[in-house]
């Protein structure tokens, strides 16, 4: 891992070119391209198990005017032909010339089955979104789902739009059903919803509704999290976006927590600090310029709201919460022109399998501050503009846990611009292949809580000393053991002290009780009005004399 910590300046040598190109001058593919307004959800199942797909609503139809109010519950039906090929449908069954088809009255072959339901079509025949919507509308469909069949981009979806003014006018006047696009992957999920592992082809063909659910519900996504792919399959690095990962209130709460946990401190990346997730460059160069950081040590001590966020990330990404780091909140200043130069998310001790960066506030385009990947394997650099609640996820390793050098990334300078935004805030989580140790998820957060929200420098120095003493491989394990044994020893010591005090008090009470009994006896024997008994020996002597 250490050999990966090479010095990379803010002037980047673009792949396939000669000479150096400043990061700010590269031609980027800009993201995000989708918005919450065009998000749709297709959902089926029951209260125990619910399956859902992301969709993009078309730029025509009722969803453009009714927004989040559109909702359809219907049976999904495969169109016949599945791609709505008008020419083939007309010439084969009608015997006419496909070029002279009257689209205004043409319907799909299985109109009776489609009536009142959600019809599923593919875009394999190259029909426009409006043409497919017209066929669905003429066939009596309640809604249209278009499956994008692009094999090179199986997870790509977009908002279907009219291709010319004539289509726009027709859609405005005639298309009154919701129209959405889903990806090829999502289409396969829907059409195999009832298929179980090990089924034969004959068993699959005998399934009701071609293996699809009997009923689905289509509705506007609103503020629900949804995915947007940044890089295509086979392109490195693997990068995707999760819209609405955090709500506006959650973003504000994270900023407030970072400001309150003893405040932000300058991020010094000239010295390695594994616990702070900072790795120094081998040449001592500075990558984080004008950047402040606060690490929110929470572990298993999250508030109710914090636990909800952890569970949401777990459900959306599929990574267990036990594998997450705590939030690292960074603050960039427009006044200082803060930026974070090209770097990798690697540490001397480990490489996270994935990194998640969430923007906590919006930044106007003219003020910069974009998150960039200049080294995409297809030669097209990628740029993500800061959008509140949007999460950027990239995989640092492949499925064999081999490091991906294309994950080189940076954050461009935050400019003063018109002064609309003084700071840019981002929150980062790192996802590891193995669960975080009890020391990281319980002991260190407890120490930070006692210390006012941050880990004492003594703990950070102790961790570094353990690495120096026992090496990068064994040092972290010894540190975790020490952190775990320390509180246990402290608790045992407290228990021993308490036990000693309790036992001492018990003995004191017992001794006091004995002294009280003796005194009582003395008081009784010397009580007035009682005659002392005559000793027996004296009585015997008197008897003899008598």
Coordinates of C-alpha atoms in Angstrom, one line a residue:
X1 CA 0.0 0.0 0.0
X2 CA 2.8 2.4 0.8
X3 CA 4.0 2.5 -2.8
X4 CA 0.6 3.9 -3.8
X5 CA 1.2 7.0 -1.7
X6 CA 3.0 8.9 -4.4
X7 CA 3.2 12.6 -4.8
X8 CA 0.6 13.9 -7.4
X9 CA 0.5 17.6 -8.0
X10 CA -2.6 19.6 -8.8
X11 CA -1.3 19.7 -12.4
X12 CA -2.4 16.4 -13.8
X13 CA -0.8 14.5 -16.7
X14 CA -3.8 13.4 -18.7
X15 CA -3.9 9.8 -19.9
X16 CA -3.0 9.5 -23.6
X17 CA -1.6 13.0 -23.9
X18 CA 1.8 14.6 -23.6
X19 CA 2.4 17.6 -21.4
X20 CA 0.5 18.6 -18.3
X21 CA -3.1 19.8 -18.0
X22 CA -4.4 21.7 -15.0
X23 CA -7.4 19.9 -13.5
X24 CA -9.6 22.9 -13.9
X25 CA -9.0 22.9 -17.7
X26 CA -9.9 19.3 -18.4
X27 CA -13.1 18.6 -20.4
X28 CA -15.3 16.7 -18.0
X29 CA -18.6 14.7 -18.3
X30 CA -20.7 16.6 -15.8
X31 CA -23.0 15.1 -13.2
X32 CA -25.6 14.8 -11.8
X33 CA -27.9 14.7 -14.9
X34 CA -31.0 13.5 -13.1
X35 CA -33.2 15.3 -10.6
X36 CA -35.7 14.3 -7.9
X37 CA -38.5 15.8 -10.1
X38 CA -38.0 13.0 -12.7
X39 CA -37.6 10.1 -10.3
X40 CA -40.1 7.3 -10.3
X41 CA -40.5 4.1 -8.3
X42 CA -42.0 0.7 -9.4
X43 CA -42.8 -1.3 -6.3
X44 CA -44.4 -4.7 -5.6
X45 CA -44.6 -7.3 -2.8
X46 CA -46.1 -7.4 0.6
X47 CA -45.4 -5.8 4.0
X48 CA -42.6 -8.3 4.8
X49 CA -40.8 -8.3 1.5
X50 CA -41.0 -5.3 -0.9
X51 CA -39.1 -5.0 -4.1
X52 CA -38.6 -1.7 -5.9
X53 CA -37.0 -0.4 -9.1
X54 CA -35.8 3.1 -10.0
X55 CA -37.3 4.8 -13.1
X56 CA -37.0 8.1 -14.9
X57 CA -40.3 9.8 -15.8
X58 CA -40.6 11.2 -19.3
X59 CA -40.6 14.9 -20.1
X60 CA -44.2 14.6 -21.4
X61 CA -47.4 13.3 -20.0
X62 CA -49.2 14.0 -16.7
X63 CA -46.1 13.6 -14.6
X64 CA -44.8 16.9 -15.9
X65 CA -47.8 18.8 -14.6
X66 CA -48.9 16.7 -11.6
X67 CA -45.5 15.9 -10.3
X68 CA -45.6 13.7 -7.2
X69 CA -49.3 13.2 -7.4
X70 CA -49.3 10.6 -10.2
X71 CA -49.8 7.0 -9.1
X72 CA -50.8 3.9 -10.9
X73 CA -51.5 0.4 -9.5
X74 CA -51.9 -2.2 -12.2
X75 CA -50.8 -5.5 -13.7
X76 CA -47.6 -5.4 -15.7
X77 CA -48.1 -6.8 -19.2
X78 CA -45.5 -7.4 -21.9
X79 CA -46.3 -5.7 -25.2
X80 CA -46.7 -7.8 -28.3
X81 CA -44.4 -7.2 -30.1
X82 CA -42.2 -6.4 -27.1
X83 CA -40.3 -3.6 -28.9
X84 CA -43.5 -2.1 -30.5
X85 CA -41.9 -2.5 -34.0
X86 CA -44.6 -0.8 -36.1
X87 CA -43.3 -1.8 -39.5
X88 CA -43.0 -5.5 -38.6
X89 CA -46.4 -5.5 -36.8
X90 CA -48.2 -3.9 -39.7
X91 CA -46.5 -5.7 -42.7
X92 CA -46.8 -9.1 -41.1
X93 CA -50.4 -8.9 -39.8
X94 CA -51.9 -6.3 -42.0
X95 CA -50.1 -7.0 -45.3
X96 CA -49.4 -3.3 -45.9
X97 CA -46.5 -1.0 -46.4
X98 CA -44.8 -0.1 -43.1
X99 CA -43.9 3.4 -44.3
X100 CA -47.6 4.3 -44.7
X101 CA -48.7 3.2 -41.2
X102 CA -51.4 5.4 -39.6
X103 CA -49.9 5.8 -36.1
X104 CA -52.9 7.6 -34.8
X105 CA -55.0 4.4 -34.7
X106 CA -52.4 1.6 -34.6
X107 CA -52.4 -0.6 -31.5
X108 CA -50.4 -3.4 -30.1
X109 CA -51.5 -7.0 -30.8
X110 CA -52.5 -7.8 -27.2
X111 CA -54.7 -4.8 -26.7
X112 CA -57.3 -6.8 -24.7
X113 CA -54.7 -7.9 -22.2
X114 CA -53.1 -4.4 -22.0
X115 CA -56.4 -2.5 -21.3
X116 CA -56.2 -0.7 -18.0
X117 CA -52.7 -2.2 -17.1
X118 CA -49.1 -1.1 -17.2
X119 CA -47.6 -2.1 -20.6
X120 CA -43.9 -3.0 -20.7
X121 CA -42.0 -2.3 -23.9
X122 CA -38.3 -2.1 -25.0
X123 CA -36.6 0.6 -27.1
X124 CA -34.8 -2.0 -29.2
X125 CA -36.7 -1.0 -32.4
X126 CA -35.5 2.6 -32.1
X127 CA -39.0 4.1 -31.7
X128 CA -39.2 7.5 -30.0
X129 CA -40.7 7.8 -26.5
X130 CA -43.7 9.6 -27.9
X131 CA -44.3 6.9 -30.6
X132 CA -44.2 4.2 -27.9
X133 CA -46.5 6.2 -25.7
X134 CA -48.9 6.6 -28.6
X135 CA -49.0 2.8 -29.1
X136 CA -49.6 2.3 -25.3
X137 CA -52.3 4.9 -25.2
X138 CA -54.1 3.5 -28.3
X139 CA -54.0 0.1 -26.7
X140 CA -55.7 1.3 -23.6
X141 CA -52.7 1.1 -21.2
X142 CA -52.9 2.9 -17.8
X143 CA -49.1 3.5 -17.9
X144 CA -46.0 2.7 -20.0
X145 CA -42.7 1.3 -18.9
X146 CA -39.9 1.5 -21.4
X147 CA -36.9 -0.8 -20.8
X148 CA -33.6 0.5 -22.0
X149 CA -31.9 -2.4 -23.8
X150 CA -28.4 -0.9 -24.2
X151 CA -26.1 -3.8 -23.5
X152 CA -23.1 -1.5 -23.0
X153 CA -24.9 0.5 -20.4
X154 CA -27.2 -2.0 -18.6
X155 CA -27.9 0.4 -15.7
X156 CA -28.5 3.6 -17.7
X157 CA -31.8 5.4 -17.8
X158 CA -32.9 8.8 -19.0
X159 CA -35.9 11.0 -19.2
X160 CA -37.7 10.4 -22.6
X161 CA -38.4 13.6 -24.4
X162 CA -40.2 14.6 -27.7
X163 CA -37.8 14.5 -30.6
X164 CA -39.3 17.5 -32.5
X165 CA -42.0 20.1 -32.2
X166 CA -44.6 17.9 -33.8
X167 CA -44.1 15.2 -31.2
X168 CA -44.1 17.7 -28.4
X169 CA -47.5 19.1 -29.7
X170 CA -49.0 15.6 -30.0
X171 CA -47.8 14.6 -26.6
X172 CA -49.2 17.8 -25.0
X173 CA -52.6 17.1 -26.5
X174 CA -52.9 13.4 -26.4
X175 CA -50.6 11.6 -23.9
X176 CA -52.2 11.5 -20.5
X177 CA -50.7 8.4 -19.1
X178 CA -47.4 8.2 -17.0
X179 CA -44.4 7.1 -19.1
X180 CA -41.1 6.0 -17.4
X181 CA -37.8 4.4 -18.5
X182 CA -36.1 1.7 -16.4
X183 CA -32.7 0.1 -17.1
X184 CA -32.0 -3.2 -18.7
X185 CA -31.0 -4.6 -15.3
X186 CA -34.2 -3.4 -13.7
X187 CA -36.2 -4.9 -16.6
X188 CA -34.6 -8.3 -16.0
X189 CA -35.5 -8.0 -12.3
X190 CA -39.1 -7.3 -13.1
X191 CA -39.5 -10.1 -15.6
X192 CA -37.9 -12.7 -13.3
X193 CA -39.6 -11.6 -10.1
X194 CA -41.3 -15.0 -9.6
X195 CA -38.5 -17.1 -10.9
X196 CA -36.7 -19.2 -8.3
X197 CA -33.2 -20.6 -8.5
X198 CA -33.1 -24.1 -10.0
X199 CA -36.3 -23.7 -12.1
X200 CA -36.4 -25.4 -15.5
X201 CA -37.4 -23.5 -18.6
X202 CA -40.7 -25.4 -18.6
X203 CA -41.4 -24.3 -15.0
X204 CA -40.5 -20.7 -15.8
X205 CA -42.9 -20.7 -18.8
X206 CA -45.7 -22.0 -16.7
X207 CA -45.4 -19.2 -14.2
X208 CA -48.3 -16.7 -14.1
X209 CA -47.8 -13.5 -15.9
X210 CA -44.6 -14.6 -17.5
X211 CA -42.8 -14.5 -14.2
X212 CA -43.7 -10.9 -13.4
X213 CA -45.6 -9.8 -10.3
X214 CA -49.4 -9.8 -10.5
X215 CA -49.6 -6.2 -9.4
X216 CA -47.2 -3.3 -9.3
X217 CA -47.4 0.2 -8.0
X218 CA -45.9 3.1 -10.0
X219 CA -45.5 6.5 -8.3
X220 CA -43.2 9.6 -8.3
X221 CA -40.0 9.1 -6.3
X222 CA -40.1 12.5 -4.6
X223 CA -37.4 12.6 -2.0
X224 CA -36.8 8.9 -2.0
X225 CA -33.1 7.9 -2.6
X226 CA -32.3 6.7 -6.1
X227 CA -29.2 5.8 -8.1
X228 CA -27.5 7.4 -11.1
X229 CA -24.6 5.7 -12.8
X230 CA -21.5 7.8 -13.6
X231 CA -19.2 5.3 -15.2
X232 CA -20.5 2.5 -17.4
X233 CA -19.9 -1.2 -16.9
X234 CA -16.3 -2.1 -17.6
X235 CA -15.1 1.4 -17.1
X236 CA -12.8 2.3 -14.2
X237 CA -13.3 3.5 -11.6
X238 CA -16.7 2.3 -10.6
X239 CA -18.5 5.5 -9.7
X240 CA -22.2 6.1 -9.0
X241 CA -24.4 8.7 -7.3
X242 CA -27.1 8.2 -4.7
X243 CA -29.6 11.1 -4.8
X244 CA -31.3 12.1 -1.6
X245 CA -29.0 10.0 0.6
X246 CA -29.4 12.6 3.3
X247 CA -32.3 15.0 3.9
X248 CA -31.7 18.7 4.2
X249 CA -32.2 18.5 8.0
X250 CA -29.7 15.7 8.3
X251 CA -27.2 17.7 6.4
X252 CA -27.7 20.7 8.7
X253 CA -27.4 18.4 11.7
X254 CA -24.1 16.9 10.6
X255 CA -22.7 20.4 10.0
X256 CA -23.9 21.5 13.5
X257 CA -22.4 18.4 15.1
X258 CA -19.0 19.0 13.4
X259 CA -19.0 22.6 14.5
X260 CA -19.9 21.6 18.0
X261 CA -17.4 18.7 18.6
X262 CA -14.6 21.0 19.7
X263 CA -14.9 22.6 16.2
X264 CA -13.0 22.0 13.0
X265 CA -9.2 21.7 12.9
X266 CA -6.9 22.2 10.0
X267 CA -6.4 19.0 8.0
X268 CA -2.7 18.3 8.0
X269 CA -1.9 15.8 5.4
X270 CA 1.8 16.1 5.6
X271 CA 1.8 13.6 8.5
X272 CA 0.0 10.2 8.4
X273 CA -2.8 9.7 11.0
X274 CA -4.6 6.4 10.4
X275 CA -7.3 7.1 13.0
X276 CA -8.0 10.4 11.2
X277 CA -7.9 8.7 7.8
X278 CA -5.0 10.9 6.6
X279 CA -2.1 9.5 4.6
X280 CA 0.9 11.7 3.9
X281 CA 2.5 11.8 0.5
X282 CA 6.0 10.3 0.2
X283 CA 7.5 13.6 -0.8
X284 CA 5.7 15.6 2.0
X285 CA 3.6 17.6 -0.5
X286 CA 0.4 19.2 0.7
X287 CA -2.9 18.1 -1.0
X288 CA -5.5 19.5 1.4
X289 CA -5.1 23.3 1.1
X290 CA -7.3 25.4 3.4
X291 CA -9.4 22.3 4.4
X292 CA -10.6 21.8 8.0
X293 CA -11.8 18.5 9.3
X294 CA -13.9 17.2 12.2
X295 CA -14.2 13.4 12.9
X296 CA -17.5 12.6 14.5
X297 CA -16.7 9.6 16.7
X298 CA -20.0 7.9 17.3
X299 CA -19.6 4.2 16.6
X300 CA -22.4 2.3 18.4
X301 CA -23.4 5.4 20.3
X302 CA -25.4 7.0 17.6
X303 CA -28.6 9.0 18.4
X304 CA -31.9 7.7 17.0
X305 CA -31.5 9.9 13.9
X306 CA -27.9 8.7 13.4
X307 CA -29.0 5.1 13.6
X308 CA -31.6 5.8 11.0
X309 CA -29.0 7.1 8.6
X310 CA -26.7 4.1 9.2
X311 CA -29.6 1.8 8.5
X312 CA -30.5 3.7 5.3
X313 CA -27.0 3.5 4.0
X314 CA -26.9 -0.2 4.9
X315 CA -30.2 -0.9 3.0
X316 CA -29.3 1.2 -0.1
X317 CA -25.7 0.2 -0.6
X318 CA -25.9 -3.4 0.7
X319 CA -22.8 -2.8 2.9
X320 CA -23.4 -3.7 6.6
X321 CA -23.1 -0.8 9.1
X322 CA -20.4 -2.6 11.1
X323 CA -18.1 -2.0 8.1
X324 CA -18.5 1.8 8.1
X325 CA -16.1 4.3 9.5
X326 CA -17.6 7.3 11.4
X327 CA -18.3 10.5 9.5
X328 CA -15.3 12.7 8.5
X329 CA -16.7 16.2 7.9
X330 CA -14.5 18.5 5.8
X331 CA -15.0 22.2 5.4
X332 CA -13.7 24.2 2.4
X333 CA -13.5 28.0 2.5
X334 CA -14.2 30.2 -0.5
X335 CA -12.2 33.0 1.1
X336 CA -9.1 30.8 1.3
X337 CA -9.7 29.1 -2.0
X338 CA -9.7 25.7 -0.5
X339 CA -9.1 22.6 -2.6
X340 CA -8.1 19.0 -2.2
X341 CA -5.5 17.9 -4.7
X342 CA -5.4 14.5 -6.5
X343 CA -5.1 11.6 -4.0
X344 CA -6.2 8.1 -3.2
X345 CA -8.3 6.9 -0.2
X346 CA -5.6 4.5 0.9
X347 CA -3.8 4.2 4.3
X348 CA -0.6 2.4 5.2
X349 CA -2.6 -0.2 7.0
X350 CA -5.5 -0.8 4.7
X351 CA -7.5 0.2 1.6
X352 CA -11.2 0.7 2.0
X353 CA -13.3 -1.2 -0.5
X354 CA -15.4 1.9 -1.2
X355 CA -15.6 5.5 -0.3
X356 CA -18.8 7.6 0.1
X357 CA -18.7 11.4 0.0
X358 CA -22.0 13.3 0.7
X359 CA -22.4 17.0 -0.1
X360 CA -23.9 18.8 2.9
X361 CA -24.8 22.0 1.0
X362 CA -25.3 23.3 -2.5
X363 CA -22.6 25.3 -4.3
X364 CA -23.4 27.5 -7.3
X365 CA -21.7 26.4 -10.5
X366 CA -19.6 29.6 -10.7
X367 CA -18.0 28.9 -7.4
X368 CA -16.5 25.5 -8.4
X369 CA -15.7 23.0 -5.7
X370 CA -16.5 20.1 -7.9
X371 CA -15.5 16.5 -7.1
X372 CA -13.5 15.1 -10.1
X373 CA -12.1 11.8 -11.3
X374 CA -9.5 12.8 -14.0
X375 CA -8.2 9.2 -14.7
X376 CA -11.3 7.4 -16.0
X377 CA -10.2 4.4 -18.1
X378 CA -12.4 5.4 -21.1
X379 CA -10.5 8.7 -21.4
X380 CA -13.4 10.9 -20.3
X381 CA -12.8 12.7 -17.0
X382 CA -15.8 12.9 -14.7
X383 CA -17.0 15.9 -12.6
X384 CA -19.7 15.9 -9.9
X385 CA -21.2 19.2 -8.9
X386 CA -21.9 19.8 -5.2
X387 CA -25.6 19.1 -4.5
X388 CA -27.0 18.9 -1.0
X389 CA -27.8 15.3 0.1
X390 CA -26.1 13.8 -3.0
X391 CA -23.7 10.9 -2.3
X392 CA -20.7 10.1 -4.5
X393 CA -19.6 6.5 -4.2
X394 CA -16.5 5.0 -5.8
X395 CA -15.0 1.5 -5.3
X396 CA -11.3 1.6 -4.4
X397 CA -10.9 -2.1 -5.1
X398 CA -12.4 -4.6 -7.6
X399 CA -14.2 -7.8 -6.7
X400 CA -10.9 -9.5 -6.0
X401 CA -9.9 -6.7 -3.6
X402 CA -7.2 -5.4 -5.9
X403 CA -6.6 -1.7 -5.8
X404 CA -7.9 0.4 -8.7
X405 CA -5.5 3.2 -9.6
X406 CA -8.3 4.9 -11.6
X407 CA -9.8 6.0 -8.3
X408 CA -7.5 9.0 -8.3
X409 CA -9.8 11.9 -7.3
X410 CA -9.7 15.6 -6.3
X411 CA -11.9 18.5 -5.2
X412 CA -11.5 21.6 -7.3
X413 CA -10.9 25.0 -5.7
X414 CA -13.8 26.7 -4.0
X415 CA -14.0 30.2 -5.5
X416 CA -15.3 33.3 -4.0
X417 CA -17.5 33.9 -7.0
X418 CA -20.5 36.2 -6.1
X419 CA -20.1 35.3 -2.5
X420 CA -23.2 33.2 -2.4
X421 CA -21.5 30.4 -0.4
X422 CA -18.8 31.0 2.1
X423 CA -18.1 27.3 2.9
X424 CA -18.5 23.9 1.2
X425 CA -19.2 21.0 3.6
X426 CA -18.8 17.3 2.7
X427 CA -19.1 14.3 4.9
X428 CA -17.2 11.1 4.2
X429 CA -17.6 7.5 5.2
X430 CA -15.1 4.7 4.3
X431 CA -16.4 1.2 3.9
X432 CA -14.0 -1.7 4.8
X433 CA -13.9 -5.3 3.8
X434 CA -14.0 -6.4 7.4
X435 CA -16.2 -5.2 10.3
X436 CA -14.7 -2.5 12.5
X437 CA -13.3 -3.7 15.8
X438 CA -15.2 -3.2 19.1
X439 CA -12.4 -0.7 20.0
X440 CA -13.3 1.4 17.0
X441 CA -17.0 1.2 17.4
X442 CA -17.3 1.4 21.2
X443 CA -14.2 2.3 23.1
X444 CA -12.9 5.2 21.0
X445 CA -16.3 6.9 20.7
X446 CA -16.6 6.6 24.5
X447 CA -13.2 8.2 24.9
X448 CA -14.1 11.0 22.5
X449 CA -17.4 11.6 24.3
X450 CA -15.6 12.0 27.6
X451 CA -13.0 14.3 25.9
X452 CA -15.7 16.6 24.5
X453 CA -16.2 15.0 21.1
X454 CA -12.7 14.5 19.7
X455 CA -10.1 11.9 20.4
X456 CA -7.3 13.3 22.6
X457 CA -3.9 13.7 20.9
X458 CA -2.5 11.2 23.4
X459 CA -4.7 8.4 21.8
X460 CA -3.6 9.4 18.3
X461 CA 0.1 9.3 19.4
X462 CA -0.4 6.0 21.1
X463 CA -1.9 4.5 17.9
X464 CA 1.1 5.7 15.9
X465 CA 3.5 4.4 18.5
X466 CA 1.9 1.0 18.3
X467 CA 2.3 1.0 14.5
X468 CA 6.0 1.9 14.9
X469 CA 6.6 -0.7 17.6
X470 CA 4.7 -3.7 16.1
X471 CA 4.5 -2.9 12.4
X472 CA 1.7 -2.0 10.0
X473 CA 0.3 -5.5 10.0
X474 CA 0.1 -6.2 13.8
X475 CA 0.1 -2.7 15.2
X476 CA -3.6 -2.0 14.7
X477 CA -4.6 -5.3 16.4
X478 CA -2.4 -4.6 19.5
X479 CA -3.8 -1.1 19.7
X480 CA -7.4 -2.5 19.6
X481 CA -6.5 -5.0 22.3
X482 CA -5.0 -2.3 24.5
X483 CA -8.1 0.0 24.0
X484 CA -10.4 -2.9 24.9
X485 CA -8.4 -4.1 27.9
X486 CA -8.0 -0.6 29.3
X487 CA -11.7 0.0 30.0
X488 CA -12.1 -3.6 31.2
X489 CA -9.2 -3.1 33.7
X490 CA -10.6 0.2 34.8
X491 CA -14.0 -1.3 35.5
X492 CA -12.4 -4.2 37.4
X493 CA -10.4 -1.7 39.4
X494 CA -13.5 0.4 40.2
X495 CA -15.4 -2.8 41.2
X496 CA -12.5 -3.8 43.5
X497 CA -12.5 -0.4 45.2
X498 CA -16.2 -0.5 45.7
X499 CA -16.1 -4.0 47.0
X500 CA -13.3 -3.0 49.5
X501 CA -15.3 0.0 50.7
X502 CA -18.4 -2.1 51.2
X503 CA -16.5 -4.8 53.0
X504 CA -14.8 -2.2 55.2
X505 CA -18.2 -0.7 56.2
X506 CA -19.6 -4.2 57.0
X507 CA -16.7 -5.1 59.3
X508 CA -17.0 -1.7 61.0
X509 CA -20.7 -2.3 61.7
X510 CA -19.9 -5.8 63.0
X511 CA -17.2 -4.5 65.4
X512 CA -19.4 -1.7 66.6
X513 CA -22.2 -4.2 67.4
X514 CA -19.8 -6.3 69.5
X515 CA -18.7 -3.3 71.6
X516 CA -22.3 -2.3 72.2
X517 CA -23.1 -5.8 73.7
X518 CA -20.2 -5.7 76.1
X519 CA -21.2 -2.3 77.4
X520 CA -24.8 -3.5 77.9
X521 CA -23.5 -6.3 80.0
X522 CA -21.5 -4.0 82.2
X523 CA -24.4 -1.7 82.6
X524 CA -26.6 -4.5 83.6
X525 CA -24.2 -6.0 86.2
X526 CA -23.7 -2.6 87.9
X527 CA -27.3 -1.6 88.0
X528 CA -28.4 -0.3 91.4
X529 CA -31.2 -2.2 93.4
X530 CA -29.7 -5.6 92.6
X531 CA -27.8 -7.6 95.3
X532 CA -24.5 -9.1 94.2
X533 CA -24.5 -12.8 94.4
X534 CA -22.3 -14.3 97.2
X535 CA -19.5 -16.5 95.8
X536 CA -20.1 -20.2 96.4
X537 CA -16.7 -20.7 98.1
X538 CA -17.6 -18.2 100.8
X539 CA -20.8 -19.8 101.5
X540 CA -19.0 -23.1 101.9
X541 CA -16.6 -21.7 104.5
X542 CA -19.4 -20.2 106.6
X543 CA -21.1 -23.6 106.6
X544 CA -18.1 -25.2 108.2
X545 CA -17.9 -22.6 110.9
X546 CA -21.4 -23.0 111.7

